[in-house]
Amino acid sequence: MTKKWVYLFSEVKQAENSVQGDWDKVRGLLGGKGANLADMTRIGVPVPPGFTITTEACNAYLAEGEKFPDGMWEQVMESLRATEAQTGKKFGDPHNPLLVSCRSGAKFSMPGMMDTVLNIGLNDETAKGMVALTGNERFVFDSYRRLIQMFGSVVLNIADEAFEDVLEAYKHEKGAKDDTDLSAEHLKELTEKFKKVVKKEKGFDFPQDPVEQMRLATEAVFKSWNGRRAIDYRRAANIADDLGTAVNIVTMVFGNMGSDSGTGVAFTRNPATGERLLYGDYLLNAQGEDVVAGIRNTKKIQDLGQDLPQAYKEFVDIVNKLEKHYTDMQDVEFTIERGKLWMLQTRNGKRTAKAAIKVAVDMANEGLITKKEAIKRVTPEQVDALLHPQFDSAAKQKAIKEGKLLCTGVNAGPGAAVGQVFFDADTAEHKGKVEKLDVIMVRPFTKPDDVHGMLASKGILTSEGGATSHAAVVARQFGVPCIVGASAAHIDLEKRSMEANSITIKEGEWISIDGTSGEAFVGKLPMTAPSIEEQTDLLVLLKWADEICATPGMRKLPAGWPSTGLQVWANADYPADARRARSFGAVGIGLCRTEHMFFETTRLPIVQRMILAKTSEERVKALDELLPYQRADFDGLFEAMDGYPVIIRLIDPPLHEFLPSEHQLLEEVITMRVKGQTDGLKAKEELLNSVESMHESNPMMGLRGVRLSIVMPEIVEMQVRAIFEAAADCTLRGINAKPEVMIPLTGHVNELKVIQPRLIAIAKEVMAEKKINFGYKFGTMIEIPRACLTAGEIASVAEFFSFGTNDLTQMTFGYSRDDAERSFLVKYIEEGILPRNPFQTIDRDGVGRSMDIAVKDGRSQRNNLEVGICGEHGGDPSSIEFCHIIGNNYVSCSPFRVPVARLAAAQAALKYSEN
Amino acid sequence: MTKKWVYLFSEVKQAENSVQGDWDKVRGLLGGKGANLADMTRIGVPVPPGFTITTEACNAYLAEGEKFPDGMWEQVMESLRATEAQTGKKFGDPHNPLLVSCRSGAKFSMPGMMDTVLNIGLNDETAKGMVALTGNERFVFDSYRRLIQMFGSVVLNIADEAFEDVLEAYKHEKGAKDDTDLSAEHLKELTEKFKKVVKKEKGFDFPQDPVEQMRLATEAVFKSWNGRRAIDYRRAANIADDLGTAVNIVTMVFGNMGSDSGTGVAFTRNPATGERLLYGDYLLNAQGEDVVAGIRNTKKIQDLGQDLPQAYKEFVDIVNKLEKHYTDMQDVEFTIERGKLWMLQTRNGKRTAKAAIKVAVDMANEGLITKKEAIKRVTPEQVDALLHPQFDSAAKQKAIKEGKLLCTGVNAGPGAAVGQVFFDADTAEHKGKVEKLDVIMVRPFTKPDDVHGMLASKGILTSEGGATSHAAVVARQFGVPCIVGASAAHIDLEKRSMEANSITIKEGEWISIDGTSGEAFVGKLPMTAPSIEEQTDLLVLLKWADEICATPGMRKLPAGWPSTGLQVWANADYPADARRARSFGAVGIGLCRTEHMFFETTRLPIVQRMILAKTSEERVKALDELLPYQRADFDGLFEAMDGYPVIIRLIDPPLHEFLPSEHQLLEEVITMRVKGQTDGLKAKEELLNSVESMHESNPMMGLRGVRLSIVMPEIVEMQVRAIFEAAADCTLRGINAKPEVMIPLTGHVNELKVIQPRLIAIAKEVMAEKKINFGYKFGTMIEIPRACLTAGEIASVAEFFSFGTNDLTQMTFGYSRDDAERSFLVKYIEEGILPRNPFQTIDRDGVGRSMDIAVKDGRSQRNNLEVGICGEHGGDPSSIEFCHIIGNNYVSCSPFRVPVARLAAAQAALKYSEN
């Protein structure tokens, strides 16, 4: 039996049966749009009859060198006959012609990324028939000329401008300002002109055969799956390349059949704020593309109540029904044809971070979904977006007073961004990715071709388009601050400049955009960290997330391993960071980098004296001076984290990092020598000698971490003394200090065996001096591949592990991070050689496998080994999920990522407890 | 029941029973010397009665804070009573005193490393008794003063000089030249003087109680196990620290009881050449230490036939019996007391590499041992020593004619060495290990304290001592070229210089020593590679080794894995190297480093032009010029290896390695700028810019290997074309070329997926152009930790793996090799933080574990995956054994190591096929 490649919308049950009733697989088969059209048909929502050609057909078509699989076209024609029967119209019949649209629809929505052709079935003959049937010549030829233009551009790859130029010239000739000023006769003439464009561009005539039109359109949609912009989008959105797109053939309904017709798009709740209020735009007497393109000024959806009250009432009932049916905010498209409402699409609506959180919490409170479901509805990226820095409001007021407000527009993507202006996607991408500049991409409007530039930008500003325009949709999805429709901004792409509020901004100059308020400023505005206390919905959601994670039995791991979900700790070097982390919900400090304190201006000269010391006595003397500073830092940390563990990492970097650069010193010394300056030359030369003697070919793998501590134990001895003196002082003040001392860069258990007992002796000495006892741990960072491979031995000494995944990734891949990012890494990620940037997301196959070995071997030696992660991956959701899987106790990340991590930890717990 | 801590020599059966008859364990329990004394007693060899305190007692003593374990001393006293019964003498009885020696004896011989005290039991009373009994006052007081000196130095830690100074002063006072010039009265007086030394140095009297003497001597031997020189020796000889030493209490027999007495040491075959001829020295009227110390001039063992014919005949019979009994060349010590022969020790004799091989092959041919046993008898280090470079004989003749022959001496350790002279062990160690100089250590004689300096030297020269002196023994064991007893050399340790043949050599000046001939030259003599064809015994042994390795079923591994032992391939960059490798027995080239060819002076400018090319065309043009060079190199390689596989690695290093150093350019540019020189400045600046733009913080982990090939594929495309053009040309000439192309630095399978198909396409293109077909493989180096962890995926593309263990070790440990060796690595190895240098011997726990994972996962994906190793470890015996265990097909090493590797491979095969 031939495979079923085509399903009528009314065949939803058959589609379900073919995949054992798995709705996710139905969506995979029919695409999101097709599945929902079929589903809507089933629940009695008015959907124009039609059918879906499956994603499997698309994949087969592409795999077989762009040939329809056997039987597919026959099934298409069969379904077309059925659709003719349902509508009572006939495809290509001049007397009662059926017109259809051909729309792409992948499993995951990729708005505007693939192709659509409307009005298929129109030709010279059927056009005449339509005129006879509708008596509306203007509408028919408006539709016909649209078909030729869309078909020409989408199917025949004729540049849009070829048609637009003709249209503009013709309008000018006829003195028409808008398209609506054109008469039926004008449109008829225009149709002929468009046919000539096709002939001129392609050398053949616009195909008059409706079946040929449909066939070519179907092929065009299939091919668009592998178009540049679709691939770019998928890469950015992490959509697999092998899903394919379905093709939906839908009976045309017309919003442009007069003033009792119209078309629109709407969200069931406000996609920017989450407020429970219909939100959308419509246009009377228009086709759908007019609304989305943002070219004509749309009306608010609520106004439809006045314009077409009956249709509006029906519309409101239907969207309420759809929201309940899909238990999520819906994004719908509709058309009213001579008063009759047709729903053309429904899908879960894209939304801002703020809206996502509010909708999830509201729906859980409304009883529409469970709390667990609410947690799953919000992405960690959305939580992150909400906590992005904002502009300081005082600074904003000042900028406005000083006349620095450039323009305002629609607040399409929340968040603040400061960057240099660039006017096209390629430049924006180059400046952002390669030159690492902060880029604000400025365009009149954006198209799918521009996505690569948008993704490389810190912010986006367009002078045209509305809240549902392309720029707005993409920006919201990827969390890029964005203003659209800033009509006061005059952008001159030729001159590479923009002008607004009498200010001219040239390419490369700085502006600041506030995507939350919709305001753009000239120059750089200062940003402030947002307060989590104001995010009441988020606080509720994170409370729920913490409850999930704290549930015992959440993980089924061996005895002694954690049975709850992950805890979230933070990396903090200073008391202020620790306080912020705690306010963001951290329940421990996973990494305090003690050497950061060495770089402060008051301390660096002492540190340098310590390093350059010729004798151990000199060194100890300098260290004695540093001790009170370190002790004070640690004291503040313990106080801020009262009751929670604080992991302090002993000095890690090579000592030459604290000295002036060799390059600079060399330049100075040579210059002095050549110029014959003797004054101070000797001291400089000596310093240069010292720095040169510390030179390493590969400092990343050199004398640092525990290696340094073994060669020069005085520094860590001072640090451990400072830690325990501070902890003792805190304990005496009634603070519950829980110090954990972390030894970095261990590669062999013997390193710990040499250094750890010496340090424990100091800890005990201090406690004896201060006459107080408190708990503490000594453990190690796991960041050397060998440490993972010999973790069992290492755990015989170390009481805790903390994965330093930055270095572990560097050494497991053999990538020097800075070098790699400058040279091959971007290329590797762009070309898919690496599926993800391993410095952002843990590489599970390689780095992750060795982490898994380390946890298993470590715990087989020490059953209750505390395991965490303190590399940058600790704040990355996929990596957090991986840490959950391998059995970490906690993840530790930067304070601002703590809320993100709390959500991600709960999502991981839910995902793996339910399976 | 109390543990048995003490065994009489006659209790050998009981000792065997306690360890289930395992003779190796008897040796472990009683030490090598004790076990052999007991064993000799059993087979009827005349051994002075005595007993052994076990190594277990030593370990218990050291573990319990230097206290004898319960019951031990009681057992000692009991055994002493039994010994008294056997000898008819009584310990401490003035009328018939028993005297004993107290000798250390560990499982493995550590000559001179631990302590011995002779003549225990002498005191003022027994001395008188002895005089009465023997009528030989001179002998008695000679023995007594020796006891006090040895006891003082060994047991009481009094510096030897304290006694020597007194002796020298006394001899001077009495006008005595040699010790033998001293009369009985003199020695009696000297005994009193030595007692005063003890009193002065220690504050108490020399103990008169014989039991106290024995107890203190026993403790001293136990403690000497943890002495500095014993630890140094164990580290160098890879002897475990937890074996402990036994103590042998042996009835004294005296070689210094007149001219019918004597003492000597001998080998049953010549330890330098392996010739089947008794080899040794003796002295009449002397104690054993006199012979070993090399102070008096000894006589050849054969002369004993004249001096004491009866004893000599008995001696020859006994040593023949011993050689048959132990089926190995024996090193024996004997004493003749008033015509009666006593055997004091037998052990397998240390020997030169040449002797080891000859003895093993001879004994197998004599039917004394099997061929397998012969293979096990020779160490890989011995094979290596035999193939060490020798001085060019013409150059030697020329040097002699020019009067550059400094001196000659005993050829104690074969091999040639060129180095700078240093006169003490500490300096030699520092210059050799830290400053990486080639050191020749020159001393009047060496002592156990000097071992650390000897091991850091390329060669050793002493002016005193014979073929069995300390320097000679150590040098032979560790394969250091050595000349001893070069009496024409006058060494002035104060002035730090030596003088010989009227030439003065100051510290730091160069000399050349030929340890094979015993000649030392001033200056640097050129060396030549030895010819393996002359080493007939070695060739026989290696043939046997190859037969072992080639035996199917030698390894029991899964189906598809190799079932024979390891093959040995070689690393060779040039045809000449390949020819040498083949003559040394290599059956493949495991690594040809193509970039070495880029550094040749004719090519480097082209390479630099290629690197600095601004366009792809310029680059390809330069590459076109390089192609013929590369093709010619490869052609020669294939021809040399006709019939064997040749693995060619594509370009690996970062490109900046081919350009001038940044540091140097910077210096030049700054100097030109400051001096205002504009001529050529711009070009220099541009070059500097290029070099700076290629600068990497950690080049080891930067843009190199396959990464470079992906970013800049033109180079490897040229290389693959050159490889296949050469292979095609060879094939057309009738040569069986088997090219295998190796892609370096793979970390992710996708790297191979991108580059390998492009290269295979070129291979096919060339074969089509040349109208010829031949087999080839494409594979990858496994040198990135992630490659091991994802080897299954990688093997889906790669047809072979070759472990690059140099880089793999660097990244698994996170050690930059050059940096580490300069800073912490030496310390780590010295302090035992690392048990071995992981760059010499594969770290099995870490690096090895990941290699094991890689082989298993790789073969689970590709059953017949060819696996080799081409890092430096490929020539290291322990690493070769590991490669055998994990299932490698071959090891590849430098041509000179091939014979070593062949032996090591056979030894591994024997070791693991027999278990």
Coordinates of N, CA and C in Angstrom, one line a residue, chain A residues 67-162:
Chain A
K67 N 12.2 15.3 -6.0 CA 11.1 14.6 -6.7 C 10.0 14.2 -5.7
F68 N 8.8 14.4 -6.1 CA 7.7 14.0 -5.2 C 7.7 12.5 -5.0
P69 N 7.5 12.0 -3.8 CA 7.5 10.6 -3.6 C 6.3 9.9 -4.3
D70 N 6.5 8.7 -4.6 CA 5.4 7.9 -5.3 C 4.1 8.1 -4.7
G71 N 3.1 8.4 -5.4 CA 1.7 8.4 -4.9 C 1.3 9.7 -4.3
M72 N 2.3 10.6 -4.0 CA 1.9 11.8 -3.3 C 1.0 12.7 -4.1
W73 N 1.4 12.9 -5.4 CA 0.6 13.9 -6.2 C -0.8 13.3 -6.4
E74 N -0.9 12.0 -6.6 CA -2.2 11.4 -6.8 C -3.1 11.7 -5.6
Q75 N -2.5 11.6 -4.4 CA -3.3 11.8 -3.1 C -3.6 13.3 -3.0
V76 N -2.7 14.2 -3.5 CA -3.1 15.6 -3.5 C -4.3 15.9 -4.4
M77 N -4.3 15.3 -5.5 CA -5.4 15.5 -6.4 C -6.7 15.0 -5.9
E78 N -6.6 13.8 -5.2 CA -7.8 13.2 -4.5 C -8.3 14.1 -3.4
S79 N -7.4 14.7 -2.7 CA -7.8 15.5 -1.6 C -8.4 16.8 -2.1
L80 N -7.9 17.2 -3.3 CA -8.4 18.4 -3.9 C -9.8 18.2 -4.3
R81 N -10.1 17.0 -4.9 CA -11.5 16.6 -5.3 C -12.4 16.7 -4.0
A82 N -11.9 16.2 -2.9 CA -12.7 16.1 -1.7 C -13.0 17.6 -1.2
T83 N -12.0 18.4 -1.3 CA -12.1 19.8 -0.9 C -13.1 20.5 -1.9
E84 N -13.0 20.2 -3.1 CA -14.0 20.7 -4.1 C -15.4 20.3 -3.6
A85 N -15.5 19.0 -3.2 CA -16.9 18.6 -2.8 C -17.3 19.3 -1.5
Q86 N -16.4 19.6 -0.6 CA -16.8 20.3 0.7 C -17.2 21.7 0.4
T87 N -16.5 22.3 -0.6 CA -16.8 23.8 -0.8 C -17.9 23.9 -1.9
G88 N -18.1 22.9 -2.7 CA -19.1 23.1 -3.8 C -18.4 23.8 -4.9
K89 N -17.1 24.1 -4.9 CA -16.4 24.8 -6.0 C -15.5 23.8 -6.7
K90 N -15.0 24.3 -7.8 CA -14.1 23.4 -8.6 C -12.9 24.1 -9.0
F91 N -11.7 23.5 -8.8 CA -10.4 24.1 -9.1 C -10.3 24.3 -10.6
G92 N -10.1 25.5 -11.0 CA -9.9 25.8 -12.5 C -11.2 25.9 -13.3
D93 N -12.3 25.8 -12.6 CA -13.6 25.9 -13.2 C -14.0 27.3 -13.4
P94 N -14.1 27.9 -14.6 CA -14.3 29.3 -14.8 C -15.7 29.7 -14.2
H95 N -16.6 28.7 -14.1 CA -17.9 29.1 -13.6 C -18.1 29.1 -12.1
N96 N -17.3 28.4 -11.4 CA -17.4 28.4 -10.0 C -16.0 28.0 -9.4
P97 N -15.0 28.8 -9.6 CA -13.6 28.4 -9.3 C -13.3 28.3 -7.8
L98 N -12.6 27.2 -7.5 CA -12.0 27.1 -6.2 C -10.6 27.7 -6.2
L99 N -10.4 28.6 -5.3 CA -9.0 29.2 -5.1 C -8.5 28.7 -3.8
V100 N -7.2 28.4 -3.8 CA -6.5 27.9 -2.5 C -5.2 28.7 -2.2
S101 N -4.9 28.6 -1.0 CA -3.5 29.1 -0.6 C -2.6 27.9 -0.4
C102 N -1.4 28.2 -0.5 CA -0.4 27.1 -0.3 C 0.6 27.6 0.8
R103 N 0.5 27.0 2.0 CA 1.3 27.6 3.1 C 2.2 26.6 3.7
S104 N 3.4 27.0 4.0 CA 4.3 26.1 4.8 C 3.8 26.0 6.2
G105 N 4.3 25.0 6.9 CA 4.0 24.8 8.3 C 4.8 23.7 8.9
A106 N 5.9 24.1 9.6 CA 6.8 23.1 10.2 C 6.3 22.7 11.6
K107 N 6.9 21.7 12.2 CA 6.5 21.3 13.5 C 6.6 22.5 14.5
F108 N 7.7 23.2 14.4 CA 7.8 24.4 15.3 C 7.7 25.6 14.5
S109 N 6.9 26.5 15.0 CA 6.7 27.8 14.2 C 8.0 28.5 13.9
M110 N 8.1 28.9 12.6 CA 9.2 29.7 12.2 C 8.7 30.8 11.4
P111 N 8.1 31.8 12.2 CA 7.4 32.9 11.5 C 8.1 33.6 10.4
G112 N 7.5 33.6 9.2 CA 8.1 34.3 8.1 C 9.3 33.7 7.4
M113 N 9.7 32.5 7.9 CA 10.9 31.9 7.5 C 10.7 31.1 6.2
M114 N 9.5 30.6 6.0 CA 9.3 29.9 4.8 C 8.1 30.5 4.0
D115 N 7.7 29.9 2.9 CA 6.9 30.6 1.9 C 5.4 30.2 1.9
T116 N 4.7 31.2 1.4 CA 3.3 31.1 1.3 C 2.9 31.7 -0.1
V117 N 1.9 31.1 -0.8 CA 1.4 31.7 -2.0 C -0.2 31.6 -1.9
L118 N -0.8 32.8 -2.1 CA -2.2 32.9 -2.0 C -2.8 32.9 -3.4
N119 N -4.2 32.7 -3.4 CA -5.0 32.9 -4.6 C -4.6 31.9 -5.7
I120 N -4.1 30.8 -5.4 CA -3.7 29.8 -6.4 C -5.1 29.3 -7.0
G121 N -5.1 29.2 -8.3 CA -6.3 28.8 -9.0 C -6.8 29.9 -9.9
L122 N -6.3 31.1 -9.7 CA -6.7 32.2 -10.5 C -5.9 32.1 -11.8
N123 N -6.6 32.3 -12.9 CA -6.0 32.5 -14.2 C -6.9 33.4 -15.1
D124 N -6.6 33.6 -16.3 CA -7.4 34.6 -17.1 C -8.8 34.1 -17.1
E125 N -9.0 32.8 -17.2 CA -10.4 32.2 -17.3 C -11.1 32.3 -16.0
T126 N -10.5 31.8 -15.0 CA -11.2 31.8 -13.7 C -11.5 33.2 -13.2
A127 N -10.5 34.1 -13.5 CA -10.7 35.5 -13.1 C -12.0 36.0 -13.7
K128 N -12.2 35.7 -15.0 CA -13.5 36.2 -15.6 C -14.7 35.6 -14.8
G129 N -14.6 34.3 -14.6 CA -15.6 33.6 -13.8 C -15.9 34.2 -12.5
M130 N -14.8 34.5 -11.8 CA -14.9 35.1 -10.4 C -15.7 36.5 -10.5
V131 N -15.3 37.2 -11.6 CA -15.9 38.5 -11.7 C -17.4 38.3 -11.9
A132 N -17.8 37.3 -12.8 CA -19.2 37.0 -13.0 C -19.9 36.6 -11.7
L133 N -19.2 35.8 -10.9 CA -19.8 35.3 -9.7 C -19.9 36.4 -8.6
T134 N -18.9 37.2 -8.4 CA -18.9 38.1 -7.3 C -19.3 39.5 -7.8
G135 N -19.3 39.8 -9.0 CA -19.6 41.1 -9.5 C -18.6 42.1 -9.0
N136 N -17.4 41.7 -8.5 CA -16.5 42.6 -7.9 C -15.1 42.5 -8.7
E137 N -15.1 43.2 -9.8 CA -13.9 43.1 -10.7 C -12.7 43.6 -10.0
R138 N -12.9 44.6 -9.2 CA -11.7 45.2 -8.5 C -11.0 44.1 -7.6
F139 N -11.9 43.5 -6.8 CA -11.4 42.4 -5.9 C -10.7 41.3 -6.6
V140 N -11.3 40.9 -7.7 CA -10.7 39.7 -8.5 C -9.3 40.1 -9.0
F141 N -9.2 41.3 -9.6 CA -7.9 41.6 -10.2 C -6.9 42.0 -9.2
D142 N -7.4 42.5 -8.1 CA -6.4 42.7 -7.0 C -5.8 41.4 -6.5
S143 N -6.7 40.4 -6.4 CA -6.3 39.0 -6.1 C -5.3 38.4 -7.1
Y144 N -5.7 38.6 -8.4 CA -4.9 38.0 -9.5 C -3.5 38.6 -9.5
R145 N -3.5 40.0 -9.4 CA -2.1 40.6 -9.5 C -1.3 40.2 -8.3
R146 N -2.0 40.0 -7.1 CA -1.2 39.5 -5.9 C -0.7 38.1 -6.2
L147 N -1.5 37.2 -6.8 CA -1.0 35.9 -7.1 C 0.2 35.9 -7.9
I148 N 0.1 36.7 -9.0 CA 1.3 36.8 -9.9 C 2.5 37.3 -9.2
Q149 N 2.4 38.3 -8.4 CA 3.5 38.8 -7.6 C 4.1 37.8 -6.7
M150 N 3.2 37.2 -5.8 CA 3.7 36.2 -4.8 C 4.3 35.0 -5.5
F151 N 3.6 34.5 -6.6 CA 4.1 33.4 -7.3 C 5.4 33.7 -7.9
G152 N 5.5 34.9 -8.5 CA 6.7 35.3 -9.1 C 7.9 35.3 -8.1
S153 N 7.6 35.9 -7.0 CA 8.7 36.0 -6.1 C 9.0 34.7 -5.4
V154 N 8.0 34.1 -4.9 CA 8.2 32.9 -4.0 C 8.6 31.7 -4.9
V155 N 7.8 31.4 -5.9 CA 8.0 30.2 -6.7 C 9.0 30.4 -7.8
L156 N 9.0 31.5 -8.4 CA 9.9 31.7 -9.6 C 11.2 32.5 -9.3
N157 N 11.3 32.9 -8.0 CA 12.5 33.6 -7.5 C 12.8 34.9 -8.3
I158 N 11.7 35.6 -8.6 CA 11.9 36.9 -9.2 C 12.0 37.9 -8.1
A159 N 12.9 38.8 -8.1 CA 13.1 39.8 -7.0 C 11.8 40.6 -6.9
D160 N 11.4 40.8 -5.6 CA 10.2 41.6 -5.3 C 10.2 42.9 -6.0
E161 N 11.4 43.6 -6.1 CA 11.5 44.9 -6.6 C 10.9 45.0 -8.0
A162 N 11.1 43.9 -8.8 CA 10.7 43.9 -10.2 C 9.2 44.2 -10.3

